[in-house]
Short mmCIF file of C-alpha atoms in Angstrom, two decimals:
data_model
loop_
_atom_site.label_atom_id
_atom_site.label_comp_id
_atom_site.label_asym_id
_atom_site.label_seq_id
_atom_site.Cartn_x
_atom_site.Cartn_y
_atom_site.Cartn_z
CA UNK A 1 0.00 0.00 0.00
CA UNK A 2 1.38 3.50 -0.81
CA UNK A 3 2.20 5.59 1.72
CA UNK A 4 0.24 9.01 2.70
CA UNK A 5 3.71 10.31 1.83
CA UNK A 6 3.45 9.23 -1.26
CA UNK A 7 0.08 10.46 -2.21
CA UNK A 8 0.49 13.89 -0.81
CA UNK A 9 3.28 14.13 -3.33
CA UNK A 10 1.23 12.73 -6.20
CA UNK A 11 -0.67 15.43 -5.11
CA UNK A 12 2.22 18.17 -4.62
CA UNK A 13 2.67 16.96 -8.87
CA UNK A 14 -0.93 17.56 -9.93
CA UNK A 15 -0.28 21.51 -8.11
CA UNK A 16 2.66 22.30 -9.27
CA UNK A 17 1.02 21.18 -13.29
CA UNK A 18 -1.19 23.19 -12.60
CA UNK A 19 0.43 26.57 -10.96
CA UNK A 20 2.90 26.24 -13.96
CA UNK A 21 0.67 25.32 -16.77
CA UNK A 22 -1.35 28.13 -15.35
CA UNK A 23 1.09 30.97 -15.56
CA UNK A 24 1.22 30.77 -19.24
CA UNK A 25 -1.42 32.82 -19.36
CA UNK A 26 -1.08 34.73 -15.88
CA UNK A 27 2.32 36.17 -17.74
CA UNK A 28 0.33 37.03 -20.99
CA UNK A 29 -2.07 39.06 -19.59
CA UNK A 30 0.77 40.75 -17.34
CA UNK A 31 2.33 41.80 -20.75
CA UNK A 32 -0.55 44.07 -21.67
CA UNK A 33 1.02 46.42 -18.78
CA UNK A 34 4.80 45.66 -18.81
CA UNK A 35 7.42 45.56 -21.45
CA UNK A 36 8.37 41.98 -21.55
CA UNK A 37 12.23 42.13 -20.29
CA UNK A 38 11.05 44.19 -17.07
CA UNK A 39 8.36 41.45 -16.40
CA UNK A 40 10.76 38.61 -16.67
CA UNK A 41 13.16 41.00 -14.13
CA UNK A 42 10.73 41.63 -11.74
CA UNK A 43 9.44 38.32 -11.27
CA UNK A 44 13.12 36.47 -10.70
CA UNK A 45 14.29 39.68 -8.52
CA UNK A 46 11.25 39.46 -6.25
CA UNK A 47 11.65 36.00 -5.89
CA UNK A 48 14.82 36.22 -4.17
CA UNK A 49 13.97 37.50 -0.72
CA UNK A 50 11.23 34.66 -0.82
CA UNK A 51 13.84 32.31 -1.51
CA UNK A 52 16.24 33.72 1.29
CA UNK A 53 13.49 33.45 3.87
CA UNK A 54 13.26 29.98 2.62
CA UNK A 55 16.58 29.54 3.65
CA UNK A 56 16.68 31.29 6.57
CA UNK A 57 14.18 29.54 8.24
CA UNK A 58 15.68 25.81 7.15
CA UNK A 59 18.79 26.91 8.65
CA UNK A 60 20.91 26.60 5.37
CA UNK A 61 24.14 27.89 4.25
CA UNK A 62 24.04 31.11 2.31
CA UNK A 63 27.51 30.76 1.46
CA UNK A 64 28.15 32.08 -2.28
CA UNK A 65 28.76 28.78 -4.66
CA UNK A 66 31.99 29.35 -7.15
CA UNK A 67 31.70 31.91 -9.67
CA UNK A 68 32.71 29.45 -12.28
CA UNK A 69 29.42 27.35 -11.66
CA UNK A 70 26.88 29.83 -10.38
CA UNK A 71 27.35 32.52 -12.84
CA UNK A 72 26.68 30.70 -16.09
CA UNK A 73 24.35 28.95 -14.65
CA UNK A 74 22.36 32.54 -13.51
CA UNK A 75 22.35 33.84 -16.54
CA UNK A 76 21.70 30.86 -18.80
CA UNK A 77 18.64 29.52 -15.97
CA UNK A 78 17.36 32.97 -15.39
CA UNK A 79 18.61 36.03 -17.21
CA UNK A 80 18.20 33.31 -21.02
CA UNK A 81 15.26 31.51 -19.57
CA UNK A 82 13.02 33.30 -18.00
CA UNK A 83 13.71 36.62 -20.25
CA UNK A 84 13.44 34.95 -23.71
CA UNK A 85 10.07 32.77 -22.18
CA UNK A 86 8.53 36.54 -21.90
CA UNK A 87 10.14 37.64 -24.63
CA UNK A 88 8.57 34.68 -26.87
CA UNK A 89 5.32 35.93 -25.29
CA UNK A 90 5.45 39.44 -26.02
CA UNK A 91 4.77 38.05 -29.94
CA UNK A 92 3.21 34.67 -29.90
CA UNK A 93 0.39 33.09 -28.18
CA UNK A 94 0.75 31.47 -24.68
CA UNK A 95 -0.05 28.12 -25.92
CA UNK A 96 2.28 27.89 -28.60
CA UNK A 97 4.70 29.70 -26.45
CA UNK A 98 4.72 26.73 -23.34
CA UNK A 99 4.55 24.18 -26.21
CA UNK A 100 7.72 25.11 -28.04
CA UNK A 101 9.41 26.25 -24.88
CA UNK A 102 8.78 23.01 -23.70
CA UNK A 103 10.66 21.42 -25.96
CA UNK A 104 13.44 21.63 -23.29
CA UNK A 105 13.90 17.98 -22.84
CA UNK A 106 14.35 17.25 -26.85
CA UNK A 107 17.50 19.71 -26.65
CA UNK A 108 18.78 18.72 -23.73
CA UNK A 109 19.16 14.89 -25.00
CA UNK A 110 21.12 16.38 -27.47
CA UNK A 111 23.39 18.64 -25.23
CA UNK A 112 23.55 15.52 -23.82
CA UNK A 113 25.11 13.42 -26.26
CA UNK A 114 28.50 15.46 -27.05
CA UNK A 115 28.60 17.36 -23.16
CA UNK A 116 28.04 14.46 -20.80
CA UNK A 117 28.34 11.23 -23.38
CA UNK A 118 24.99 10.16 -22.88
CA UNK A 119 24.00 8.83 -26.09
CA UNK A 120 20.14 9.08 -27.38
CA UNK A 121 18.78 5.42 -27.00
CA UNK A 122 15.67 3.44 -26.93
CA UNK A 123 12.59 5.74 -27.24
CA UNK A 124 14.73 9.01 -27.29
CA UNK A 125 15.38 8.57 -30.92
CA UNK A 126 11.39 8.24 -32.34
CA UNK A 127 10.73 11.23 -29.46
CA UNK A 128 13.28 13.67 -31.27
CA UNK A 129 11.98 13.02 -34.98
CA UNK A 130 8.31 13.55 -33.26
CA UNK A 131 9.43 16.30 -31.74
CA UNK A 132 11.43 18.27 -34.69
CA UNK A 133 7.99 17.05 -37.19
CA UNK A 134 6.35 19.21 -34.75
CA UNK A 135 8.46 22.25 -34.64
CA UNK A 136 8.73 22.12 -38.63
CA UNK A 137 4.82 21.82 -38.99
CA UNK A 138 4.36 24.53 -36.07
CA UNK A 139 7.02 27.30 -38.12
CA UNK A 140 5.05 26.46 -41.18
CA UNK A 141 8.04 27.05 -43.93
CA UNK A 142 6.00 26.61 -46.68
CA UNK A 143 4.39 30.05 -45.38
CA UNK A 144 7.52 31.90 -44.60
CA UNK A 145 6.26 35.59 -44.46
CA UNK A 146 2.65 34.94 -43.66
CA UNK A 147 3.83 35.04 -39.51
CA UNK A 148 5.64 36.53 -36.76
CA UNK A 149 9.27 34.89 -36.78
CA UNK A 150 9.96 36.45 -33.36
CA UNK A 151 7.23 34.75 -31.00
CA UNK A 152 8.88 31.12 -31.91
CA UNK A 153 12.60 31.96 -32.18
CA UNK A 154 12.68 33.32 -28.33
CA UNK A 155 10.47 30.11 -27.58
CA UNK A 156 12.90 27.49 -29.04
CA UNK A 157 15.85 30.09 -27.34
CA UNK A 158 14.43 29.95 -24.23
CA UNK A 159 14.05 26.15 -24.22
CA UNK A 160 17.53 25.93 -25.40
CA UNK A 161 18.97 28.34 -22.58
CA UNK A 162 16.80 25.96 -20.56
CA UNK A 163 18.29 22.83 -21.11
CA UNK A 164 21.82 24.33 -21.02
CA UNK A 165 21.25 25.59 -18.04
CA UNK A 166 20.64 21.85 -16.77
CA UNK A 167 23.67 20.65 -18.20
CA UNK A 168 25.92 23.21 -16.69
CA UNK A 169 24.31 22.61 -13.46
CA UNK A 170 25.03 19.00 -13.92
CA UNK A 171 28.20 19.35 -15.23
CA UNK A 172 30.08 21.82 -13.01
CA UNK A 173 28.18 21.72 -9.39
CA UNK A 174 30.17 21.30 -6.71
CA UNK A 175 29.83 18.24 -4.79
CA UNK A 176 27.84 19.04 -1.76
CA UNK A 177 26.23 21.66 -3.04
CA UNK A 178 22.87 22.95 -1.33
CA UNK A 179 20.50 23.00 -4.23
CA UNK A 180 18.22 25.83 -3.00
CA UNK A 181 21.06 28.26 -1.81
CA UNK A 182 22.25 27.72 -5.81
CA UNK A 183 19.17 28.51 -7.05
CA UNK A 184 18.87 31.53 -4.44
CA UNK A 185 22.11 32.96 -5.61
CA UNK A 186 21.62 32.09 -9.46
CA UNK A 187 18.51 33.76 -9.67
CA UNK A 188 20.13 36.82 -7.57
CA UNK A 189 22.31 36.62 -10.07
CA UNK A 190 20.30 36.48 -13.30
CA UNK A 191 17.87 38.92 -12.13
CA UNK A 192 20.35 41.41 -11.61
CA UNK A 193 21.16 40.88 -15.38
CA UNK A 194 17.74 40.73 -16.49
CA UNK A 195 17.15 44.16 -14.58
CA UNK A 196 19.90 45.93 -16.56
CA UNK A 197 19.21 44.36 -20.07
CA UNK A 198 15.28 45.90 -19.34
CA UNK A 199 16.33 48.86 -17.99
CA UNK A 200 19.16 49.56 -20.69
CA UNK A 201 16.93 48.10 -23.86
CA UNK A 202 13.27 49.20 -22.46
CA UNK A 203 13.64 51.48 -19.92
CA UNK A 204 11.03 51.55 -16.92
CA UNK A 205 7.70 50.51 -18.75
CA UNK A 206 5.12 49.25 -16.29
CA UNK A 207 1.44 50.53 -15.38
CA UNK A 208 1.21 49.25 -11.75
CA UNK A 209 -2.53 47.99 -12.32
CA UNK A 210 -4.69 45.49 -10.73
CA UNK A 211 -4.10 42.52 -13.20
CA UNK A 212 -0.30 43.62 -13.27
CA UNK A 213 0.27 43.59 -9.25
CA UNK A 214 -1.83 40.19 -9.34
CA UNK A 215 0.26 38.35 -12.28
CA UNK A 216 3.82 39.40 -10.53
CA UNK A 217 2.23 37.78 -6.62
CA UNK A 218 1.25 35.25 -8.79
CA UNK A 219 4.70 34.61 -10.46
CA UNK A 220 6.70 35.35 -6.84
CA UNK A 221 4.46 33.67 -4.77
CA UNK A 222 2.90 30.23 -5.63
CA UNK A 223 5.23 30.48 -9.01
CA UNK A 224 8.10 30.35 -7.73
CA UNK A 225 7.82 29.88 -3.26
CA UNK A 226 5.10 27.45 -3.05
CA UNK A 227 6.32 25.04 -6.86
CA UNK A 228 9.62 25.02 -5.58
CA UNK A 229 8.62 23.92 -2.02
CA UNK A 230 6.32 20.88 -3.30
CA UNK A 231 9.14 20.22 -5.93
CA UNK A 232 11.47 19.33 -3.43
CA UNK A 233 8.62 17.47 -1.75
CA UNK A 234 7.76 15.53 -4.72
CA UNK A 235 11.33 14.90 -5.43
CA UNK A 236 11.73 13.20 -1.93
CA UNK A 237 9.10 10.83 -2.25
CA UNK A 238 8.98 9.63 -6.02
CA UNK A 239 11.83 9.18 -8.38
CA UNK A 240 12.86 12.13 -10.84
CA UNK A 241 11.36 10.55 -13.65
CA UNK A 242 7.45 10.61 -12.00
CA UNK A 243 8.01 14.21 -10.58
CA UNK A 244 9.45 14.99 -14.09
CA UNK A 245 5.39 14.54 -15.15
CA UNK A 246 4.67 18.04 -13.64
CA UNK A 247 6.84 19.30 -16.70
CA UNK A 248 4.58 17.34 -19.11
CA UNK A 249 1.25 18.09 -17.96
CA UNK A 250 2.01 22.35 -17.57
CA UNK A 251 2.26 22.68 -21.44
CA UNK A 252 -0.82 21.08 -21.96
CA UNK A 253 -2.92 23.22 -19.39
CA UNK A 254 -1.37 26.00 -20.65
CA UNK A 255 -2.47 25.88 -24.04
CA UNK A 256 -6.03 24.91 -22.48
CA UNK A 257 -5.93 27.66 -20.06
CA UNK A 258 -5.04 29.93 -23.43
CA UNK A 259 -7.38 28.59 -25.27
CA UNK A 260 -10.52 29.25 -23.13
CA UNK A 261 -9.17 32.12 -20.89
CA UNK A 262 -7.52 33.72 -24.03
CA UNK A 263 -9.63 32.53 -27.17
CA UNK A 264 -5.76 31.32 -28.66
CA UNK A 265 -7.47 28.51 -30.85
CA UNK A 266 -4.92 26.72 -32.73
CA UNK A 267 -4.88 26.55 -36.27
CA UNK A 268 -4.79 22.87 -38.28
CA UNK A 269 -0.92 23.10 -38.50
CA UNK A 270 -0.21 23.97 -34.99
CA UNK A 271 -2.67 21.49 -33.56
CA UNK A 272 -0.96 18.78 -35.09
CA UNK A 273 2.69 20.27 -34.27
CA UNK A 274 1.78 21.08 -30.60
CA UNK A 275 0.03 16.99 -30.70
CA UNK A 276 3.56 15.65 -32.57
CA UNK A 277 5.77 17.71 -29.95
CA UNK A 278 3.24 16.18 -26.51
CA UNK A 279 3.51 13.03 -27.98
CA UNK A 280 7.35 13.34 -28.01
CA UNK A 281 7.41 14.34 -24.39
CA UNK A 282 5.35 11.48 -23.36
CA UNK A 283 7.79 9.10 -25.20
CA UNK A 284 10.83 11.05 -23.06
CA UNK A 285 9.16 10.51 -19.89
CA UNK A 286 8.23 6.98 -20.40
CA UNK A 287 11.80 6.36 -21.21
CA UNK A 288 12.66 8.07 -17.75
CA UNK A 289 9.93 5.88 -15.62
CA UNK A 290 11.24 2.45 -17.22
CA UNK A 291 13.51 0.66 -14.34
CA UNK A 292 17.52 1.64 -13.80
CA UNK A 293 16.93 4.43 -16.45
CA UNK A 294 18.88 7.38 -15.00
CA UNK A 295 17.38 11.16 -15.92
CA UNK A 296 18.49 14.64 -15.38
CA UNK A 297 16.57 15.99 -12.15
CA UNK A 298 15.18 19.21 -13.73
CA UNK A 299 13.89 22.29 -12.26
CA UNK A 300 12.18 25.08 -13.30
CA UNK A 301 10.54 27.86 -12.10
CA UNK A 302 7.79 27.96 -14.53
#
């Protein structure tokens, strides 16, 4: 019989799907009174002192990680990201944005291969020809000119700086290392970046409204604070690959949440590009829940 432990973290899964999938659209409609680079600021800079309490009260170290490790790994996770996810939305949809930034996983097998020699195997290899059918049938080629090129190229970036991020962090931490206190100090870090890039290519472009001040609590609070927190719970009772299925299901709600919060209706093509690229994920994750089949413990903020 399972224990309680183990369903309160089933449940902790089925939250955090939904907080993330969620925010697709919270950080849409936060766009309508922020230029997108500021948004993306605010949201990891506020975080921080949420974070630090965090810390605080579990009594962990605060102790600066080594440049060499944190630093790339601040502005790749956060400053790359989180800017080029808002970015992506300032000219594309938010379901087309979470599907295609979602694609995280397909590029980080392939960071994989050359960076950590972990070689695409089994079901890997049928989820990345899904998974680039997808992306092809979502740009549409055939119809170059007929939309935005912007909205998708910060998507794929963003997934890209995404799964970088997780191979640096794999790569280079330092044995020991406290895994919140890194992500404290990386996001101090990339925030700090993020802040200058808005404030140096936007300047200080934010209406302080209702929906705006609701979207960035959102984002601070049960965004970042309360995923994080049943993360880590979910981590400690089920294996990586199971609480990896938070970072399947958020796509999905989030082009449902777009779709009847937003009216984003996909067209033909992207239907069956945004179905091609979910199927791929579901193939990646299966791989990851088959027994002795190692995974990269991922996490995100979104």
């Amino acid at each position: 019989m399972r224990s309680r432990e183990t369903y309160l973290a089933f449940t902790a899964i089925f939250l955090i799907a939904l907080i993330w999938g969620y925010n697709w659209v919270v950080m849409k409609v936060a766009l309508q009174d922020s230029a997108p680079l500021l948004f993306a600021a605010l949201r990891v800079v506020l975080s921080t002192p949420v974070l630090l309490l965090f810390l605080i009260m579990q009594k962990r170290s605060l102790a600066l990680p080594p440049l060499i490790y944190i630093l790339p790994y601040g502005l790749l996770q956060s400053t790359g990201f989180v800017g080029a996810t808002l970015l992506a939305l300032e000219y594309a949809g938010a379901g087309k944005t979470a599907i295609l930034v979602y694609m995280m996983p397909i590029w980080l097998m392939l960071f994989a291969w050359p960076v950590l020699g972990e070689r695409l195997h089994g079901l890997q290899i049928p989820a990345l020809v899904l998974a680039l059918l997808g992306l092809v049938v979502i740009l549409e080629p055939w119809q170059a000119g007929s939309s935005p090129w912007q909205g998708p190229f910060f998507a794929i970036l963003s997934g890209v700086s995404w799964a970088a991020s997780a191979i640096w962090h794999k790569r280079f931490m330092p044995k020991g290392q406290d895994l919140i206190t890194a992500t404290f100090w990386q996001a101090s870090i990339g925030g700090l970046a993020l802040l200058i890039a808005a404030l140096v290519l936007e300047g200080w472009q934010v209406r302080w409204t209702d929906p705006f001040i609701a979207a960035l609590a959102y984002n601070v609070v049960p965004g970042t604070a309360l995923a994080y927190v049943l993360w880590l719970f979910a981590l400690r009772h089920l294996p990586s690959g199971v609480a990896g299925i938070a970072t399947l299901l958020a796509p999905l709600i989030g082009v449902l949440a777009a779709w009847l919060q937003l009216g984003e209706r996909p067209s033909l093509w992207e239907a069956i590009g945004m179905a091609a690229i979910f199927s791929a994920l579901i193939l990646v994750s299966w791989q990851h829940l088959r027994p002795k089949e190692e995974s990269l413990v991922l996490t995100t903020q979104d």
